[in-house]
């Protein structure tokens, strides 16, 4: 085929007719309702839409395939516990259009790559397994058994199991994820990269080291009871809309909200609860009491400035730090304070980009309150010093004793609806030894103890021909990963690429020599198996495991569940060399849960407790001040200020989500809250930075990043002047992933630094 992998992987450089308006300060409300009903009725059967919206996130209903925000334990809205973007996620999955043999016969791979991601997504649901033969131009249908045999024969002819890579995206349920990692380990590798590597890996690293658990410590109830909630590097109005209801409740109880963000995001400023008719009319609640317009990657400097002022006060009055907590529960205090004293307050404040007035407002709230929660997302985790960002937040909470008590603690807000659960049940390229020992004890094979590839390592391995089979359980690898061109070549080098998917995406078009698309059921669909319709389970951001059960008829009879696909492939690949009866699990998912219960801590009486309508909490040491760290105590850490410097013509760029996308799935072309309509190829710039460069509104520019001697280019973006700190800019992911260097990632966690890409902007 003539089209290069790089070309196939990149989003077409086509404009779609940009319109701009004033950015909103208010989120949700009427605009949201209008937007979502337009979306839902355009692509779904109306009866299905009603059925789904009544059952979404209800006890005994199905878990929204959107974000991982928890559902209230009681008081769920009778109308379904959903938000605008949850409904869009659902509408995207439950489309009434399907694609199969006919579609792929009329659309070659070369033709499909010319479509935008928005157009690709709107083509419909995948309805039957498809195979792309070597040198073929079109995908063709393949029977499920033949597809399994094809995967098996590729896997079994590798020189070593480590030549295969098994990726997971975070929608996969606990049941499918557990079986998948079990298969991969029995096959003989631990190459289990997952979307978490690009997402909250830095949170996991920092929190495990300092608090002994890679998850957050708070519950929804804590949020209601907090005196101060600091929301850092997160855009909940778009990405976790139901979180705003919790923040609203916190405020009603007297809590204060601080938003730390380079952008004045709509939801953070004001919010109108879409499930409260009175609010819709009166215009909603102001959410943020203090808005902190921080410079990109200014967070360590900002927190350090807070720590320095707290120390100064403590030294004056002796009643600022929670000394009883520090004494009894922490380790490393003296070294931490000694290091802190080497920093200068003014320098830290300047590096954060914040005025003294705004700083003082935040400082007074932190000084005068003891129940503090810090929430964060990708604005903190996707930097080279991401782990430092989070460890510095932990330092702040430790000084205030704000951990392991009511209304206080850590709250990394997860992305995909089951990304946390996938890790809990074993999707982990560097799983702890205790977990591997349990696998060995239960199944009688010895899993490799060698650490497997994370996402970045996997791309390198494929590029260097050290890995030859890529298998993706969900997700859209090529569009999600950094350094698109390099990654495209990496995938093209493979002998086989396989994707288990609900929808067509770019990863199906950037293939190895051969490729398979294996279509599966979505969350909203009934999963019929021998013992009846199956229930599955997921874990949300706060460690609650609950059930999820589809309610719609599958969009095609040829779909298999993810569990059935994993069992089929495991059976075909391992045959008699397996110690496991793979096929029994797909008939009855209770059997999978019985196994999880034996292998993973905290799942006692799994099947029974899953019947509890609100699910059950997994154990969480940090929540009860039992810190499972090396010292058995919560650990203070020493973190440096980042030391990158911009040259005169450079800007620091964050790649963010618009209001109309779920990661690489593009629902629409608007970013309503930011006042951007009908275009994704845009760059938000500070107006002074535009002036210096002689750029005007909507001027077309090309973007360049230079890193370790390599120049990367993304052409054709329109400039939008925006309220963003000087020297900072923002573009949408995945259009600019091509600019994110593979070797720029979070130290120790390897999360790609896709929120601090140094670029130059030139008129096209
Ligand atoms: N509708 C919808 N919901 C989603 C998703 C989606 O794409 N669409 N994605 C899901 C997934 S997988 C995830 S991980 C989450 C992502 O949720 P978010 O993390 O909220 O998503 P981003 O758009 O990446 O937003 C990052 C925010 O951090 C800010 N930011 C960037 N750099 C910095 C910095 O250096 N410091 C500070 N303080 N702030 C910074 C940006 O301005 C932006 O507001 O959402 C989940 N939910
Ligand atoms: N530059 C930049 N890059 C980023 C980010 C960023 O902020 N900036 N964010 C990163 C983050 S936080 C994440 S989590 C990753 C996301 O990376 P991924 O998880 O790989 O990407 P998604 O876009 O969520 O995957 C969407 C695809 O999943 C499939 N799918 C949807 N539902 C199901 C299902 O139920 N089962 C199966 N089998 N398939 C399903 C559909 O085919 C759909 O096309 O991207 C990362 N990449
Ligand atoms: Mo994510």
PDB file of N, CA, C and O in Angstrom, residues 107-165:
ATOM      1  N   UNK A 107     -15.338   0.746   1.386  1.00  0.00           N
ATOM      2  CA  UNK A 107     -14.372   1.724   1.898  1.00  0.00           C
ATOM      3  C   UNK A 107     -13.017   1.054   2.108  1.00  0.00           C
ATOM      4  O   UNK A 107     -12.876   0.211   3.000  1.00  0.00           O
ATOM      5  N   UNK A 108     -12.036   1.431   1.312  1.00  0.00           N
ATOM      6  CA  UNK A 108     -10.693   0.880   1.516  1.00  0.00           C
ATOM      7  C   UNK A 108     -10.067   1.552   2.740  1.00  0.00           C
ATOM      8  O   UNK A 108     -10.511   2.627   3.169  1.00  0.00           O
ATOM      9  N   UNK A 109      -9.026   0.937   3.256  1.00  0.00           N
ATOM     10  CA  UNK A 109      -8.307   1.537   4.384  1.00  0.00           C
ATOM     11  C   UNK A 109      -7.761   2.909   3.968  1.00  0.00           C
ATOM     12  O   UNK A 109      -7.867   3.886   4.697  1.00  0.00           O
ATOM     13  N   UNK A 110      -7.230   2.980   2.769  1.00  0.00           N
ATOM     14  CA  UNK A 110      -6.676   4.252   2.288  1.00  0.00           C
ATOM     15  C   UNK A 110      -7.728   5.358   2.212  1.00  0.00           C
ATOM     16  O   UNK A 110      -7.426   6.528   2.447  1.00  0.00           O
ATOM     17  N   UNK A 111      -8.945   4.984   1.877  1.00  0.00           N
ATOM     18  CA  UNK A 111     -10.011   5.997   1.825  1.00  0.00           C
ATOM     19  C   UNK A 111     -10.431   6.392   3.233  1.00  0.00           C
ATOM     20  O   UNK A 111     -10.674   7.572   3.514  1.00  0.00           O
ATOM     21  N   UNK A 112     -10.509   5.424   4.124  1.00  0.00           N
ATOM     22  CA  UNK A 112     -10.977   5.717   5.485  1.00  0.00           C
ATOM     23  C   UNK A 112     -10.032   6.660   6.231  1.00  0.00           C
ATOM     24  O   UNK A 112     -10.464   7.483   7.037  1.00  0.00           O
ATOM     25  N   UNK A 113      -8.728   6.558   5.957  1.00  0.00           N
ATOM     26  CA  UNK A 113      -7.789   7.418   6.698  1.00  0.00           C
ATOM     27  C   UNK A 113      -7.975   8.895   6.360  1.00  0.00           C
ATOM     28  O   UNK A 113      -7.551   9.763   7.113  1.00  0.00           O
ATOM     29  N   UNK A 114      -8.608   9.173   5.242  1.00  0.00           N
ATOM     30  CA  UNK A 114      -8.821  10.578   4.871  1.00  0.00           C
ATOM     31  C   UNK A 114      -9.978  11.212   5.648  1.00  0.00           C
ATOM     32  O   UNK A 114     -10.176  12.424   5.616  1.00  0.00           O
ATOM     33  N   UNK A 115     -10.776  10.375   6.339  1.00  0.00           N
ATOM     34  CA  UNK A 115     -11.879  10.911   7.139  1.00  0.00           C
ATOM     35  C   UNK A 115     -11.329  11.520   8.427  1.00  0.00           C
ATOM     36  O   UNK A 115     -10.296  11.096   8.942  1.00  0.00           O
ATOM     37  N   UNK A 116     -12.059  12.493   8.958  1.00  0.00           N
ATOM     38  CA  UNK A 116     -11.665  13.042  10.258  1.00  0.00           C
ATOM     39  C   UNK A 116     -12.083  12.037  11.337  1.00  0.00           C
ATOM     40  O   UNK A 116     -12.894  11.139  11.083  1.00  0.00           O
ATOM     41  N   UNK A 117     -11.550  12.215  12.535  1.00  0.00           N
ATOM     42  CA  UNK A 117     -11.919  11.305  13.623  1.00  0.00           C
ATOM     43  C   UNK A 117     -13.418  11.397  13.922  1.00  0.00           C
ATOM     44  O   UNK A 117     -14.050  10.418  14.292  1.00  0.00           O
ATOM     45  N   UNK A 118     -13.967  12.592  13.755  1.00  0.00           N
ATOM     46  CA  UNK A 118     -15.403  12.796  13.957  1.00  0.00           C
ATOM     47  C   UNK A 118     -16.182  11.935  12.954  1.00  0.00           C
ATOM     48  O   UNK A 118     -17.102  11.205  13.323  1.00  0.00           O
ATOM     49  N   UNK A 119     -15.760  11.994  11.692  1.00  0.00           N
ATOM     50  CA  UNK A 119     -16.465  11.217  10.660  1.00  0.00           C
ATOM     51  C   UNK A 119     -16.289   9.708  10.875  1.00  0.00           C
ATOM     52  O   UNK A 119     -17.239   8.930  10.703  1.00  0.00           O
ATOM     53  N   UNK A 120     -15.091   9.316  11.257  1.00  0.00           N
ATOM     54  CA  UNK A 120     -14.849   7.878  11.496  1.00  0.00           C
ATOM     55  C   UNK A 120     -15.803   7.378  12.579  1.00  0.00           C
ATOM     56  O   UNK A 120     -16.439   6.335  12.454  1.00  0.00           O
ATOM     57  N   UNK A 121     -15.921   8.168  13.644  1.00  0.00           N
ATOM     58  CA  UNK A 121     -16.769   7.763  14.767  1.00  0.00           C
ATOM     59  C   UNK A 121     -18.234   7.663  14.387  1.00  0.00           C
ATOM     60  O   UNK A 121     -18.981   6.859  14.927  1.00  0.00           O
ATOM     61  N   UNK A 122     -18.650   8.494  13.467  1.00  0.00           N
ATOM     62  CA  UNK A 122     -20.066   8.514  13.097  1.00  0.00           C
ATOM     63  C   UNK A 122     -20.418   7.433  12.079  1.00  0.00           C
ATOM     64  O   UNK A 122     -21.569   7.299  11.677  1.00  0.00           O
ATOM     65  N   UNK A 123     -19.416   6.637  11.650  1.00  0.00           N
ATOM     66  CA  UNK A 123     -19.733   5.628  10.635  1.00  0.00           C
ATOM     67  C   UNK A 123     -20.636   4.524  11.192  1.00  0.00           C
ATOM     68  O   UNK A 123     -21.362   3.892  10.445  1.00  0.00           O
ATOM     69  N   UNK A 124     -20.615   4.294  12.505  1.00  0.00           N
ATOM     70  CA  UNK A 124     -21.542   3.311  13.097  1.00  0.00           C
ATOM     71  C   UNK A 124     -20.831   2.304  13.973  1.00  0.00           C
ATOM     72  O   UNK A 124     -19.610   2.357  14.140  1.00  0.00           O
ATOM     73  N   UNK A 125     -21.612   1.381  14.549  1.00  0.00           N
ATOM     74  CA  UNK A 125     -21.043   0.349  15.410  1.00  0.00           C
ATOM     75  C   UNK A 125     -20.496  -0.803  14.572  1.00  0.00           C
ATOM     76  O   UNK A 125     -21.113  -1.223  13.591  1.00  0.00           O
ATOM     77  N   UNK A 126     -19.384  -1.353  14.984  1.00  0.00           N
ATOM     78  CA  UNK A 126     -18.804  -2.509  14.304  1.00  0.00           C
ATOM     79  C   UNK A 126     -19.710  -3.713  14.536  1.00  0.00           C
ATOM     80  O   UNK A 126     -20.123  -3.964  15.670  1.00  0.00           O
ATOM     81  N   UNK A 127     -20.004  -4.470  13.475  1.00  0.00           N
ATOM     82  CA  UNK A 127     -21.023  -5.509  13.642  1.00  0.00           C
ATOM     83  C   UNK A 127     -20.538  -6.936  13.393  1.00  0.00           C
ATOM     84  O   UNK A 127     -21.252  -7.886  13.673  1.00  0.00           O
ATOM     85  N   UNK A 128     -19.349  -7.099  12.826  1.00  0.00           N
ATOM     86  CA  UNK A 128     -18.851  -8.477  12.638  1.00  0.00           C
ATOM     87  C   UNK A 128     -17.324  -8.455  12.581  1.00  0.00           C
ATOM     88  O   UNK A 128     -16.731  -7.427  12.244  1.00  0.00           O
ATOM     89  N   UNK A 129     -16.668  -9.590  12.902  1.00  0.00           N
ATOM     90  CA  UNK A 129     -15.200  -9.608  12.885  1.00  0.00           C
ATOM     91  C   UNK A 129     -14.675  -9.378  11.472  1.00  0.00           C
ATOM     92  O   UNK A 129     -15.255  -9.875  10.508  1.00  0.00           O
ATOM     93  N   UNK A 130     -13.602  -8.594  11.368  1.00  0.00           N
ATOM     94  CA  UNK A 130     -13.042  -8.264  10.052  1.00  0.00           C
ATOM     95  C   UNK A 130     -11.533  -8.539  10.062  1.00  0.00           C
ATOM     96  O   UNK A 130     -10.864  -8.366  11.079  1.00  0.00           O
ATOM     97  N   UNK A 131     -11.032  -8.921   8.882  1.00  0.00           N
ATOM     98  CA  UNK A 131      -9.614  -9.257   8.755  1.00  0.00           C
ATOM     99  C   UNK A 131      -9.001  -8.488   7.591  1.00  0.00           C
ATOM    100  O   UNK A 131      -9.592  -8.404   6.515  1.00  0.00           O
ATOM    101  N   UNK A 132      -7.831  -7.930   7.816  1.00  0.00           N
ATOM    102  CA  UNK A 132      -7.093  -7.269   6.739  1.00  0.00           C
ATOM    103  C   UNK A 132      -5.880  -8.140   6.426  1.00  0.00           C
ATOM    104  O   UNK A 132      -4.953  -8.273   7.235  1.00  0.00           O
ATOM    105  N   UNK A 133      -5.910  -8.769   5.233  1.00  0.00           N
ATOM    106  CA  UNK A 133      -4.824  -9.681   4.867  1.00  0.00           C
ATOM    107  C   UNK A 133      -3.586  -8.877   4.464  1.00  0.00           C
ATOM    108  O   UNK A 133      -3.682  -7.676   4.175  1.00  0.00           O
ATOM    109  N   UNK A 134      -2.440  -9.542   4.404  1.00  0.00           N
ATOM    110  CA  UNK A 134      -1.201  -8.888   4.007  1.00  0.00           C
ATOM    111  C   UNK A 134      -1.381  -8.233   2.629  1.00  0.00           C
ATOM    112  O   UNK A 134      -1.934  -8.842   1.714  1.00  0.00           O
ATOM    113  N   UNK A 135      -0.964  -7.011   2.505  1.00  0.00           N
ATOM    114  CA  UNK A 135      -1.032  -6.230   1.264  1.00  0.00           C
ATOM    115  C   UNK A 135      -2.449  -5.966   0.737  1.00  0.00           C
ATOM    116  O   UNK A 135      -2.614  -5.484  -0.383  1.00  0.00           O
ATOM    117  N   UNK A 136      -3.455  -6.322   1.515  1.00  0.00           N
ATOM    118  CA  UNK A 136      -4.834  -6.095   1.048  1.00  0.00           C
ATOM    119  C   UNK A 136      -5.201  -4.619   1.197  1.00  0.00           C
ATOM    120  O   UNK A 136      -4.631  -3.900   2.010  1.00  0.00           O
ATOM    121  N   UNK A 137      -6.170  -4.197   0.412  1.00  0.00           N
ATOM    122  CA  UNK A 137      -6.620  -2.808   0.484  1.00  0.00           C
ATOM    123  C   UNK A 137      -7.875  -2.665   1.338  1.00  0.00           C
ATOM    124  O   UNK A 137      -8.188  -1.583   1.808  1.00  0.00           O
ATOM    125  N   UNK A 138      -8.612  -3.770   1.495  1.00  0.00           N
ATOM    126  CA  UNK A 138      -9.893  -3.722   2.204  1.00  0.00           C
ATOM    127  C   UNK A 138      -9.944  -4.793   3.297  1.00  0.00           C
ATOM    128  O   UNK A 138      -9.412  -5.879   3.121  1.00  0.00           O
ATOM    129  N   UNK A 139     -10.641  -4.475   4.385  1.00  0.00           N
ATOM    130  CA  UNK A 139     -10.949  -5.504   5.396  1.00  0.00           C
ATOM    131  C   UNK A 139     -12.019  -6.441   4.828  1.00  0.00           C
ATOM    132  O   UNK A 139     -12.905  -6.017   4.081  1.00  0.00           O
ATOM    133  N   UNK A 140     -11.930  -7.735   5.228  1.00  0.00           N
ATOM    134  CA  UNK A 140     -12.954  -8.700   4.814  1.00  0.00           C
ATOM    135  C   UNK A 140     -13.484  -9.430   6.043  1.00  0.00           C
ATOM    136  O   UNK A 140     -12.764  -9.559   7.028  1.00  0.00           O
ATOM    137  N   UNK A 141     -14.703  -9.954   5.961  1.00  0.00           N
ATOM    138  CA  UNK A 141     -15.242 -10.674   7.121  1.00  0.00           C
ATOM    139  C   UNK A 141     -14.417 -11.928   7.422  1.00  0.00           C
ATOM    140  O   UNK A 141     -13.823 -12.526   6.524  1.00  0.00           O
ATOM    141  N   UNK A 142     -14.407 -12.318   8.667  1.00  0.00           N
ATOM    142  CA  UNK A 142     -13.732 -13.548   9.083  1.00  0.00           C
ATOM    143  C   UNK A 142     -14.587 -14.167  10.191  1.00  0.00           C
ATOM    144  O   UNK A 142     -15.214 -13.431  10.970  1.00  0.00           O
ATOM    145  N   UNK A 143     -14.652 -15.490  10.235  1.00  0.00           N
ATOM    146  CA  UNK A 143     -15.441 -16.142  11.291  1.00  0.00           C
ATOM    147  C   UNK A 143     -14.689 -15.999  12.617  1.00  0.00           C
ATOM    148  O   UNK A 143     -13.451 -15.937  12.638  1.00  0.00           O
ATOM    149  N   UNK A 144     -15.451 -15.977  13.708  1.00  0.00           N
ATOM    150  CA  UNK A 144     -14.816 -15.803  15.019  1.00  0.00           C
ATOM    151  C   UNK A 144     -13.743 -16.873  15.262  1.00  0.00           C
ATOM    152  O   UNK A 144     -12.632 -16.564  15.708  1.00  0.00           O
ATOM    153  N   UNK A 145     -14.080 -18.156  14.976  1.00  0.00           N
ATOM    154  CA  UNK A 145     -13.116 -19.235  15.254  1.00  0.00           C
ATOM    155  C   UNK A 145     -11.826 -19.024  14.469  1.00  0.00           C
ATOM    156  O   UNK A 145     -10.725 -19.244  14.965  1.00  0.00           O
ATOM    157  N   UNK A 146     -11.986 -18.578  13.206  1.00  0.00           N
ATOM    158  CA  UNK A 146     -10.794 -18.342  12.373  1.00  0.00           C
ATOM    159  C   UNK A 146      -9.980 -17.172  12.908  1.00  0.00           C
ATOM    160  O   UNK A 146      -8.746 -17.166  12.845  1.00  0.00           O
ATOM    161  N   UNK A 147     -10.689 -16.174  13.434  1.00  0.00           N
ATOM    162  CA  UNK A 147      -9.975 -15.023  14.003  1.00  0.00           C
ATOM    163  C   UNK A 147      -9.161 -15.467  15.218  1.00  0.00           C
ATOM    164  O   UNK A 147      -7.994 -15.084  15.385  1.00  0.00           O
ATOM    165  N   UNK A 148      -9.778 -16.291  16.064  1.00  0.00           N
ATOM    166  CA  UNK A 148      -9.059 -16.780  17.251  1.00  0.00           C
ATOM    167  C   UNK A 148      -7.822 -17.584  16.829  1.00  0.00           C
ATOM    168  O   UNK A 148      -6.736 -17.456  17.395  1.00  0.00           O
ATOM    169  N   UNK A 149      -8.003 -18.432  15.807  1.00  0.00           N
ATOM    170  CA  UNK A 149      -6.893 -19.262  15.347  1.00  0.00           C
ATOM    171  C   UNK A 149      -5.769 -18.385  14.788  1.00  0.00           C
ATOM    172  O   UNK A 149      -4.589 -18.657  14.998  1.00  0.00           O
ATOM    173  N   UNK A 150      -6.162 -17.347  14.093  1.00  0.00           N
ATOM    174  CA  UNK A 150      -5.177 -16.426  13.509  1.00  0.00           C
ATOM    175  C   UNK A 150      -4.335 -15.782  14.628  1.00  0.00           C
ATOM    176  O   UNK A 150      -3.104 -15.763  14.578  1.00  0.00           O
ATOM    177  N   UNK A 151      -5.003 -15.284  15.660  1.00  0.00           N
ATOM    178  CA  UNK A 151      -4.273 -14.672  16.779  1.00  0.00           C
ATOM    179  C   UNK A 151      -3.363 -15.719  17.406  1.00  0.00           C
ATOM    180  O   UNK A 151      -2.165 -15.486  17.637  1.00  0.00           O
ATOM    181  N   UNK A 152      -3.934 -16.907  17.649  1.00  0.00           N
ATOM    182  CA  UNK A 152      -3.166 -17.969  18.311  1.00  0.00           C
ATOM    183  C   UNK A 152      -1.930 -18.328  17.513  1.00  0.00           C
ATOM    184  O   UNK A 152      -0.833 -18.475  18.066  1.00  0.00           O
ATOM    185  N   UNK A 153      -2.077 -18.450  16.194  1.00  0.00           N
ATOM    186  CA  UNK A 153      -0.921 -18.901  15.415  1.00  0.00           C
ATOM    187  C   UNK A 153       0.164 -17.826  15.398  1.00  0.00           C
ATOM    188  O   UNK A 153       1.348 -18.143  15.475  1.00  0.00           O
ATOM    189  N   UNK A 154      -0.222 -16.558  15.363  1.00  0.00           N
ATOM    190  CA  UNK A 154       0.799 -15.502  15.452  1.00  0.00           C
ATOM    191  C   UNK A 154       1.498 -15.540  16.808  1.00  0.00           C
ATOM    192  O   UNK A 154       2.719 -15.457  16.887  1.00  0.00           O
ATOM    193  N   UNK A 155       0.707 -15.669  17.861  1.00  0.00           N
ATOM    194  CA  UNK A 155       1.318 -15.659  19.201  1.00  0.00           C
ATOM    195  C   UNK A 155       2.237 -16.857  19.381  1.00  0.00           C
ATOM    196  O   UNK A 155       3.335 -16.753  19.929  1.00  0.00           O
ATOM    197  N   UNK A 156       1.788 -18.001  18.879  1.00  0.00           N
ATOM    198  CA  UNK A 156       2.556 -19.226  19.113  1.00  0.00           C
ATOM    199  C   UNK A 156       3.789 -19.351  18.234  1.00  0.00           C
ATOM    200  O   UNK A 156       4.618 -20.233  18.456  1.00  0.00           O
ATOM    201  N   UNK A 157       3.930 -18.498  17.233  1.00  0.00           N
ATOM    202  CA  UNK A 157       5.151 -18.574  16.426  1.00  0.00           C
ATOM    203  C   UNK A 157       6.157 -17.484  16.801  1.00  0.00           C
ATOM    204  O   UNK A 157       7.199 -17.346  16.159  1.00  0.00           O
ATOM    205  N   UNK A 158       5.868 -16.723  17.828  1.00  0.00           N
ATOM    206  CA  UNK A 158       6.852 -15.721  18.286  1.00  0.00           C
ATOM    207  C   UNK A 158       8.052 -16.441  18.905  1.00  0.00           C
ATOM    208  O   UNK A 158       7.933 -17.557  19.412  1.00  0.00           O
ATOM    209  N   UNK A 159       9.191 -15.763  18.871  1.00  0.00           N
ATOM    210  CA  UNK A 159      10.376 -16.371  19.491  1.00  0.00           C
ATOM    211  C   UNK A 159      10.253 -16.412  21.001  1.00  0.00           C
ATOM    212  O   UNK A 159      10.840 -17.268  21.656  1.00  0.00           O
ATOM    213  N   UNK A 160       9.512 -15.443  21.529  1.00  0.00           N
ATOM    214  CA  UNK A 160       9.350 -15.377  22.981  1.00  0.00           C
ATOM    215  C   UNK A 160       8.032 -14.656  23.265  1.00  0.00           C
ATOM    216  O   UNK A 160       7.662 -13.734  22.521  1.00  0.00           O
ATOM    217  N   UNK A 161       7.316 -15.053  24.329  1.00  0.00           N
ATOM    218  CA  UNK A 161       6.055 -14.363  24.643  1.00  0.00           C
ATOM    219  C   UNK A 161       6.235 -12.849  24.810  1.00  0.00           C
ATOM    220  O   UNK A 161       5.292 -12.077  24.567  1.00  0.00           O
ATOM    221  N   UNK A 162       7.430 -12.401  25.184  1.00  0.00           N
ATOM    222  CA  UNK A 162       7.650 -10.960  25.349  1.00  0.00           C
ATOM    223  C   UNK A 162       7.603 -10.200  24.021  1.00  0.00           C
ATOM    224  O   UNK A 162       7.662  -8.965  24.008  1.00  0.00           O
ATOM    225  N   UNK A 163       7.488 -10.922  22.915  1.00  0.00           N
ATOM    226  CA  UNK A 163       7.342 -10.230  21.625  1.00  0.00           C
ATOM    227  C   UNK A 163       5.896  -9.831  21.349  1.00  0.00           C
ATOM    228  O   UNK A 163       5.583  -9.341  20.260  1.00  0.00           O
ATOM    229  N   UNK A 164       5.026 -10.058  22.310  1.00  0.00           N
ATOM    230  CA  UNK A 164       3.629  -9.607  22.148  1.00  0.00           C
ATOM    231  C   UNK A 164       3.323  -8.524  23.182  1.00  0.00           C
ATOM    232  O   UNK A 164       3.865  -8.527  24.278  1.00  0.00           O
ATOM    233  N   UNK A 165       2.450  -7.594  22.773  1.00  0.00           N
ATOM    234  CA  UNK A 165       2.052  -6.487  23.639  1.00  0.00           C
ATOM    235  C   UNK A 165       0.534  -6.546  23.795  1.00  0.00           C
ATOM    236  O   UNK A 165      -0.188  -6.658  22.801  1.00  0.00           O
TER     237      UNK A 165
END
